[in-house]
mmCIF file of C-alpha atoms in Angstrom:
data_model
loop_
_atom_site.group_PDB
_atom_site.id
_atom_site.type_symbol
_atom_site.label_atom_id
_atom_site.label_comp_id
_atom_site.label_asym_id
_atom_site.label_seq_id
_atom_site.Cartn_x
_atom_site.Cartn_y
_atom_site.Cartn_z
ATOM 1 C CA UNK A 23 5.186 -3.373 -17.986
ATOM 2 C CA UNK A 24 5.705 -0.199 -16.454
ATOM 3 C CA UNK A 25 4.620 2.803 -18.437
ATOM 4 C CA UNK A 26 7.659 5.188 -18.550
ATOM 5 C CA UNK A 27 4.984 8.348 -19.572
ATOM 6 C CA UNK A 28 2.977 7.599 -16.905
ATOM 7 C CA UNK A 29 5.529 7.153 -14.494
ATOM 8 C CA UNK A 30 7.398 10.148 -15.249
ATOM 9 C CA UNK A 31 4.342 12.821 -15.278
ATOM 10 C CA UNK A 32 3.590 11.910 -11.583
ATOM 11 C CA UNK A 33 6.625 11.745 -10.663
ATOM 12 C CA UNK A 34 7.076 15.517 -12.710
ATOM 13 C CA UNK A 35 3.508 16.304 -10.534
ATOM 14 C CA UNK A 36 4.580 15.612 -7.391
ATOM 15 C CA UNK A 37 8.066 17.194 -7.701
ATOM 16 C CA UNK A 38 6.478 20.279 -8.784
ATOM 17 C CA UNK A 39 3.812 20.360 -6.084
ATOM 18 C CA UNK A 40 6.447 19.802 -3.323
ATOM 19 C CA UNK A 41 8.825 22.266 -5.083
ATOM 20 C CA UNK A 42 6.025 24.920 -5.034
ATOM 21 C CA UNK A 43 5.202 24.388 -1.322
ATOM 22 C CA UNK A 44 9.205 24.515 -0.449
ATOM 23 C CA UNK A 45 9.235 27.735 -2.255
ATOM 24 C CA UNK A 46 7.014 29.419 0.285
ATOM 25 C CA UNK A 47 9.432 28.505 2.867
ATOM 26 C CA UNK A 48 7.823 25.571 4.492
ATOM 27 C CA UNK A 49 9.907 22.845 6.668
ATOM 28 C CA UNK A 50 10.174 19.354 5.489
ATOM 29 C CA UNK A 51 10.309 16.309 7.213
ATOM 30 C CA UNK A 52 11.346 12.727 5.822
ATOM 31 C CA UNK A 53 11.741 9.010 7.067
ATOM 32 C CA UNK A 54 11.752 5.900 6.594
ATOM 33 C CA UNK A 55 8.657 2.990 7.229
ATOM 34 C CA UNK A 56 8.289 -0.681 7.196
ATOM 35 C CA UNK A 57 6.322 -3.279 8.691
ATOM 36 C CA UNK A 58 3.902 -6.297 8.187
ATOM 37 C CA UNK A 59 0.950 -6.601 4.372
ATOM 38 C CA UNK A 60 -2.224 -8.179 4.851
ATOM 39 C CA UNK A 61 -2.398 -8.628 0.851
ATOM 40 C CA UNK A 62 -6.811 -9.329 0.561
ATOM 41 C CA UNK A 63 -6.709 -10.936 -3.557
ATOM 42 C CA UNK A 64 -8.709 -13.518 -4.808
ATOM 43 C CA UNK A 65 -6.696 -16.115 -3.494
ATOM 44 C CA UNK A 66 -8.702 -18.002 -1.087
ATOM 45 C CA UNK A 67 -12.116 -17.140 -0.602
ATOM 46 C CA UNK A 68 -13.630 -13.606 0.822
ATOM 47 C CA UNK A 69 -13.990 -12.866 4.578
ATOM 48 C CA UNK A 70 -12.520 -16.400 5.097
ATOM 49 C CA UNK A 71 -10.150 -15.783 8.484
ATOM 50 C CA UNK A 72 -7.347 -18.264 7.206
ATOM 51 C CA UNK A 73 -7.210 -16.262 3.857
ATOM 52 C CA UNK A 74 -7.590 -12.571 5.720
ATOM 53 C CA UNK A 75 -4.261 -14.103 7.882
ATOM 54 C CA UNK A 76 -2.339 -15.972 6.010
ATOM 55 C CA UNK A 77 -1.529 -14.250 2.826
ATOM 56 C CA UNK A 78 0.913 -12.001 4.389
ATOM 57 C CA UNK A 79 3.894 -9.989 3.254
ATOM 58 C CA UNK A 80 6.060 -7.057 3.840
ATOM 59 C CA UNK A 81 6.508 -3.494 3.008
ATOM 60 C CA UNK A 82 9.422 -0.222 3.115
ATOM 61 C CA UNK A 83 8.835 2.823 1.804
ATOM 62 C CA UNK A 84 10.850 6.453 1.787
ATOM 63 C CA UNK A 85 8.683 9.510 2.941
ATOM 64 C CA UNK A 86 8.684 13.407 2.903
ATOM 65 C CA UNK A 87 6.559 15.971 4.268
ATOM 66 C CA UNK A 88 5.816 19.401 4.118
ATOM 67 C CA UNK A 89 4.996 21.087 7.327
ATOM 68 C CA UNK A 90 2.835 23.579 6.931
ATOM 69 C CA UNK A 91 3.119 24.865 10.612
ATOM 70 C CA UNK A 92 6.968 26.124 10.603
ATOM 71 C CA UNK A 93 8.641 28.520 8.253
ATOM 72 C CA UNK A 94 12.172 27.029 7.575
ATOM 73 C CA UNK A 95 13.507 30.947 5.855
ATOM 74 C CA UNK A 96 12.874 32.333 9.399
ATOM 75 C CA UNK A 97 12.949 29.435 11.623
ATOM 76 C CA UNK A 98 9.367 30.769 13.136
ATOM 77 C CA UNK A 99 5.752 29.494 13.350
ATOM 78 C CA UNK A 100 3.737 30.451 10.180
ATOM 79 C CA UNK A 101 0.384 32.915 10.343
ATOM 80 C CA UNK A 102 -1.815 31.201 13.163
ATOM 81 C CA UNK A 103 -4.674 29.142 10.738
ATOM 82 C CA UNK A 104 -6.290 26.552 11.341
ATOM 83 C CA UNK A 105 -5.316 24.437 7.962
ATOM 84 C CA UNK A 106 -1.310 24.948 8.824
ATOM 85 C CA UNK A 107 -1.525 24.133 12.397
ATOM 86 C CA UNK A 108 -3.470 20.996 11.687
ATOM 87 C CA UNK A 109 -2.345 19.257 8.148
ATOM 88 C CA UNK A 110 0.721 18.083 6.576
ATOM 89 C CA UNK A 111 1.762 17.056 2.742
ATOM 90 C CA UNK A 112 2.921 13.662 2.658
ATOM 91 C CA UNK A 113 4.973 12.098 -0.339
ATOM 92 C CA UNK A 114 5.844 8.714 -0.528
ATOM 93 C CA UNK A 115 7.829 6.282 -2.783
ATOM 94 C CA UNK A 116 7.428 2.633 -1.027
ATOM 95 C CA UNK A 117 7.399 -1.277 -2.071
ATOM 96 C CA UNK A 118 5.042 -3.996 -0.924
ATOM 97 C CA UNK A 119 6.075 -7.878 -1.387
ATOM 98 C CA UNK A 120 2.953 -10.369 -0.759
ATOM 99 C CA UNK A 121 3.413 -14.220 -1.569
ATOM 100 C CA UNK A 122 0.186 -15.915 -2.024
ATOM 101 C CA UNK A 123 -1.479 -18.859 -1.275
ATOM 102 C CA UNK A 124 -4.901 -20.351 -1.319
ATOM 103 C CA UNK A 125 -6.336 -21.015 2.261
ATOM 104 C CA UNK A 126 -9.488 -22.269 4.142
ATOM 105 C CA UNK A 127 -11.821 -24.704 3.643
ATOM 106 C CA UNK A 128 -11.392 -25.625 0.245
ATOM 107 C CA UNK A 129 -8.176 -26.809 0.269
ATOM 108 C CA UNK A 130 -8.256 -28.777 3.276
ATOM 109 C CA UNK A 131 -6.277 -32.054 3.944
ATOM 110 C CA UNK A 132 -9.801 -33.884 3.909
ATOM 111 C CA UNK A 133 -10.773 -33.072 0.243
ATOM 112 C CA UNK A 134 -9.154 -34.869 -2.331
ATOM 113 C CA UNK A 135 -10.426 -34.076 -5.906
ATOM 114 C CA UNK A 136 -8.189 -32.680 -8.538
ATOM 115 C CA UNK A 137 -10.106 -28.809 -7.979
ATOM 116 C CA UNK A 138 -8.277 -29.094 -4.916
ATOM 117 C CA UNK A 139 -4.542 -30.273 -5.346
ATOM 118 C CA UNK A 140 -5.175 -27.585 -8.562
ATOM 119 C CA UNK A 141 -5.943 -25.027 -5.922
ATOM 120 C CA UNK A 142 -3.259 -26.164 -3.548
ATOM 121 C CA UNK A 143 -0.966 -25.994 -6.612
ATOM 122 C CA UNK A 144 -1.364 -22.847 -7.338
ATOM 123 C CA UNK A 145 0.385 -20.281 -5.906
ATOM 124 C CA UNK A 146 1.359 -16.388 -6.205
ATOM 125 C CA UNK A 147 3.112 -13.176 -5.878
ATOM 126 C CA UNK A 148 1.975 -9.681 -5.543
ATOM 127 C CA UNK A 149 5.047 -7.128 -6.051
ATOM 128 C CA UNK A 150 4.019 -3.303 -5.981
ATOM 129 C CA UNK A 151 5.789 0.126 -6.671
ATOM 130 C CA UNK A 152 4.114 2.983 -5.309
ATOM 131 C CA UNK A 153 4.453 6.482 -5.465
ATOM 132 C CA UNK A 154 2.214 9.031 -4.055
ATOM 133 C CA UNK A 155 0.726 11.857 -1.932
ATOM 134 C CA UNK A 156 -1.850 11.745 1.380
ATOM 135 C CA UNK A 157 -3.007 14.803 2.980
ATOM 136 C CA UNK A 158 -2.996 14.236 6.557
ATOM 137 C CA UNK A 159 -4.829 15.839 9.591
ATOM 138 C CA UNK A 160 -3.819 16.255 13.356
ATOM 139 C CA UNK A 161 -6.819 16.844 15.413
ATOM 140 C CA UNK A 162 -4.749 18.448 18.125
ATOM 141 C CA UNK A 163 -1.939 21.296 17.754
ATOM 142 C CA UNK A 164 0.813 20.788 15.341
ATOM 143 C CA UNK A 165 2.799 23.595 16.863
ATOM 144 C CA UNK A 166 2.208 22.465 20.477
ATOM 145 C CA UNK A 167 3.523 19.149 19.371
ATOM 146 C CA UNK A 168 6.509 20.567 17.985
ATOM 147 C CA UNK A 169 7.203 22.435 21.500
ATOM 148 C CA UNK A 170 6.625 19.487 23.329
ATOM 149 C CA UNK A 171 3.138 20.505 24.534
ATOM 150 C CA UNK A 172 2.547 16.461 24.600
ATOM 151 C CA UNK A 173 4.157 13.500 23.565
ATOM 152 C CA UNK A 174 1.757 11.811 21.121
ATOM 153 C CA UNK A 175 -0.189 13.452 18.107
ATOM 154 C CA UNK A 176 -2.577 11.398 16.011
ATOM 155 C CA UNK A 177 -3.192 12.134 12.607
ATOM 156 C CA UNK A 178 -5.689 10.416 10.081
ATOM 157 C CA UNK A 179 -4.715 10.347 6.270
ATOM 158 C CA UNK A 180 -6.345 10.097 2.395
ATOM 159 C CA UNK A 181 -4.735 10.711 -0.842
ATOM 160 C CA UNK A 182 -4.103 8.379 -3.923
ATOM 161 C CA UNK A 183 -1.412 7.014 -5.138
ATOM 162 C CA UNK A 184 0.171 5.045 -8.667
ATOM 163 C CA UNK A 185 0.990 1.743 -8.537
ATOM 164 C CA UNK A 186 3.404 -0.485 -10.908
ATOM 165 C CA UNK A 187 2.353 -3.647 -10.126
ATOM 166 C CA UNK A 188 4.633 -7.081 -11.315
ATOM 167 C CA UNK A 189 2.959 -10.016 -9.987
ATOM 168 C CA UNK A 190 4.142 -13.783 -10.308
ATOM 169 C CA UNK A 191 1.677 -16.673 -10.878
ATOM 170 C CA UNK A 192 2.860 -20.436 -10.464
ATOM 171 C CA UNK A 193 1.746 -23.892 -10.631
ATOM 172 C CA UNK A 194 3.257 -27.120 -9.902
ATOM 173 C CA UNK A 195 -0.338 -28.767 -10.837
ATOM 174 C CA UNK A 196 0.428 -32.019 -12.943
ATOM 175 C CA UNK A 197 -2.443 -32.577 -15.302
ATOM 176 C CA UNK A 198 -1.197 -35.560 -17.146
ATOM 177 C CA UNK A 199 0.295 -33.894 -20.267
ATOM 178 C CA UNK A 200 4.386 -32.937 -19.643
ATOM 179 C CA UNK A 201 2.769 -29.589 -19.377
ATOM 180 C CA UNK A 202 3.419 -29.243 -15.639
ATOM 181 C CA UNK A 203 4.062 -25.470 -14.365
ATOM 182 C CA UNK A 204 2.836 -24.159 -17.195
ATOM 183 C CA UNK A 205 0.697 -21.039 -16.660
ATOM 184 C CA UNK A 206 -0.457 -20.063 -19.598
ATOM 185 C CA UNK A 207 -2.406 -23.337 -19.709
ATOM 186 C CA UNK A 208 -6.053 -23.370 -18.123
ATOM 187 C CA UNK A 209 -6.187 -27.129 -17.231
ATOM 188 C CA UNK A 210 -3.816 -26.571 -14.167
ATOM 189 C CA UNK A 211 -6.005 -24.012 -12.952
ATOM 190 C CA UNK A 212 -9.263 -24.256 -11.246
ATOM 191 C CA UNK A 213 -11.691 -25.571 -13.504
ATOM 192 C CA UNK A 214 -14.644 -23.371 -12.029
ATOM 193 C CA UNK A 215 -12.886 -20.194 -13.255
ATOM 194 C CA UNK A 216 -13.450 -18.204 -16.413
ATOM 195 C CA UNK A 217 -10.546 -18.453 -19.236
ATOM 196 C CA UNK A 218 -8.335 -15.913 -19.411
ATOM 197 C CA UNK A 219 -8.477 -15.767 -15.117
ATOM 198 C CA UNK A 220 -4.534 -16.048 -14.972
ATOM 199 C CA UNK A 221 -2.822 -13.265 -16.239
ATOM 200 C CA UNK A 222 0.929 -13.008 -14.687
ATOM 201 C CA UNK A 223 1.245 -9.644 -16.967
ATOM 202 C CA UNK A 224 3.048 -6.713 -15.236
ATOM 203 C CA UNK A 225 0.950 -3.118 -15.367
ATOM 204 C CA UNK A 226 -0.254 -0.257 -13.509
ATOM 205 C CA UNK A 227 -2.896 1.518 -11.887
ATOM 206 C CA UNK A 228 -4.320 3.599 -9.513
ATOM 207 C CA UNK A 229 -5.466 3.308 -5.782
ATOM 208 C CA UNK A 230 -6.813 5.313 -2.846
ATOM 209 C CA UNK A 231 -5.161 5.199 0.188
ATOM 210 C CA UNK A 232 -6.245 5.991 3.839
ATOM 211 C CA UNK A 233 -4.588 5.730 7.111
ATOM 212 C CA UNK A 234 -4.751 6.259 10.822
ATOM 213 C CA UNK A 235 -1.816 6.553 13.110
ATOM 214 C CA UNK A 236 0.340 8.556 15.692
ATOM 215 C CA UNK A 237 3.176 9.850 15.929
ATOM 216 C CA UNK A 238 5.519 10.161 19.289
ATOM 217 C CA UNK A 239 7.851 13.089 19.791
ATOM 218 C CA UNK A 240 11.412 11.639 20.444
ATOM 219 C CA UNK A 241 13.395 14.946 20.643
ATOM 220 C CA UNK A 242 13.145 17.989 18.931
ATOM 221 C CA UNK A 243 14.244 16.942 15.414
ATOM 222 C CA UNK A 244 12.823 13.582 14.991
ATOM 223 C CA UNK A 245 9.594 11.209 15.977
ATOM 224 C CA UNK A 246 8.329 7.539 16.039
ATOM 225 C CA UNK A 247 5.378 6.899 13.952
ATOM 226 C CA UNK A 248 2.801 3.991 13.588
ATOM 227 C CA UNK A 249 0.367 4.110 10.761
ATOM 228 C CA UNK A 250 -2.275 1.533 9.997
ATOM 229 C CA UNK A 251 -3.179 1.625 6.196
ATOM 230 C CA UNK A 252 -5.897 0.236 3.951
ATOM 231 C CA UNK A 253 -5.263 0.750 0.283
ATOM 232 C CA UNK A 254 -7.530 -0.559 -2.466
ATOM 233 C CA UNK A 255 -6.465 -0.841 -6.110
ATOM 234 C CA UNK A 256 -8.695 0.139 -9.265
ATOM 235 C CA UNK A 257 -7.258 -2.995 -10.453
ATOM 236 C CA UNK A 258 -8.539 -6.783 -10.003
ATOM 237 C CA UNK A 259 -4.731 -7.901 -11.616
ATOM 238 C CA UNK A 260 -2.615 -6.916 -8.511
ATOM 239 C CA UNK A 261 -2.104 -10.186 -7.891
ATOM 240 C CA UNK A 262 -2.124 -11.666 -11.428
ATOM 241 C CA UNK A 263 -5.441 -13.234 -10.650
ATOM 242 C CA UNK A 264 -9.221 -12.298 -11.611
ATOM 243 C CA UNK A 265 -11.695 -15.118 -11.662
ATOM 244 C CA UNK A 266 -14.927 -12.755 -11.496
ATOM 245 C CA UNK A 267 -16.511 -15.293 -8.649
ATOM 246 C CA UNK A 268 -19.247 -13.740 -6.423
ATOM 247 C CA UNK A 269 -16.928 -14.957 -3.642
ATOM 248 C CA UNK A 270 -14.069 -12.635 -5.141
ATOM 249 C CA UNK A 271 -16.001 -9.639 -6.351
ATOM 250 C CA UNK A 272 -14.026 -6.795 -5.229
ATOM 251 C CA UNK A 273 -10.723 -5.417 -6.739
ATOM 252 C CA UNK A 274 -7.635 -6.386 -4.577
ATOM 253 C CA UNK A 275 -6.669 -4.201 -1.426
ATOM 254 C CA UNK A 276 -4.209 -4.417 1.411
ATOM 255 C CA UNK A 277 -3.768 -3.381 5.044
ATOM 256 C CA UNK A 278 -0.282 -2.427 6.210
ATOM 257 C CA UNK A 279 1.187 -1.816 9.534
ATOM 258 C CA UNK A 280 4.179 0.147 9.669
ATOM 259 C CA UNK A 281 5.990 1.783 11.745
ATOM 260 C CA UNK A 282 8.590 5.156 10.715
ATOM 261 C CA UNK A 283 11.467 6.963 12.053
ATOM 262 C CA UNK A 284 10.707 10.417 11.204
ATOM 263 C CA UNK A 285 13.820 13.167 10.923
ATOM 264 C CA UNK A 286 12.860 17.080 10.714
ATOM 265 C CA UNK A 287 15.556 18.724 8.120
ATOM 266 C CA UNK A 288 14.996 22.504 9.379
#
């Protein structure tokens, strides 16, 4: 389950950090995003394309920001540096939703054996709470943005964020012994996997997040944004499954498109 002590001193982190940047009188920003999950687990196998397609979900998150460029206690352009002209403080509370399935070649119509109706059988869901910070940078002018000096800004992003993550596992696999949907019992898994590979356990963790997106200036108090994220987890349990085979070896990740209506508050 969630830990409550862990939850609560980022949350206390990034409520301080944000309070001690709105102290200096910097403008803030928040919106809302959504938009399609590429959830990559070890579902499936790597790099196969029906796997890298298929297992796809949905995501909606709540952002702030700090801009660094505009002093809200004067309603004027801060001191002309490089580092508040070009970067903004981004806080984020979202939720990703991923069912899973395994795809590609090994569960194809044309194989028969019990490894793959158990594999067909098995299914999944990856359920995530995140909350946490990216630092992002504008190549061109955040100020000549702001005064319409062009319509589209692109910004690239990194921070880290913690993740609560609740996944489901299921099974309809009948292995002869009233003992169907039961997954706490190995023999309606894949027999090729370690014990102990199914583990439907809620937790948390940490990840790393990176983007790349734009932003377009709809009027002076708000903007479109598109983002294209990859996030990878320091977890192999995102998705309630770890089978440790060479053809699964990472820990899971995602890649989310989303797009954001973005509102400036002063």
């Amino acid at each position: 389950m969630l830990n409550p002590k862990h939850l609560t001193l980022v949350i206390l982190i990034l409520l301080s950090t944000s309070s001690a940047y709105a102290q200096l009188g910097f403008s803030h920003e928040i919106g809302i995003i959504t938009g399609p999950v590429a959830f990559k687990a070890d579902f499936g196998e790597r790099l196969d394309s029906d796997t890298n397609v298929g297992n796809t979900g949905f995501g909606i998150g709540l952002v702030h920001y700090i801009n660094f460029a505009y002093q809200a206690d004067c309603n004027c352009y801060t001191t002309d540096n490089y580092f508040n002209d070009h970067f903004k403080l981004r806080t984020e509370i979202s939720f990703n939703k991923t069912k899973l399935n395994h795809l590609g070649k090994w569960v194809e119509d044309s194989r028969t054996s019990d490894e793959a109706d158990k594999l067909r059988s098995h299914t999944g869901e990856a359920n995530n709470f995140d909350i946490g910070m990216q630092l992002e940078f504008f190549p061109l002018s955040i100020r000549s943005f702001q005064a319409f000096g062009y319509r589209l800004a692109p910004f690239v992003s990194l921070g880290a964020h913690y993740v609560s993550y609740n996944p489901k596992v299921y099974t309809d696999y009948d292995n002869g012994t009233n003992d169907v949907g039961n997954v706490l019992d190995n023999n309606n898994f894949y027999s090729g996997w370690d014990p102990g590979s199914i583990n439907p356990d809620s937790g948390s963790t940490w990840s790393v997040v990176s983007s790349i997106g734009v932003r377009y200036k709809l009027n002076m108090l708000s903007d479109l944004m598109i983002d294209l994220r990859g996030q990878y987890y320091f977890s192999d349990w995102v998705d309630g499954l770890d089978h440790q085979l060479n053809s699964n070896k990472y820990n899971d990740w995602l890649v989310w498109l989303n797009v954001g209506y973005i509102y400036y508050l002063d």
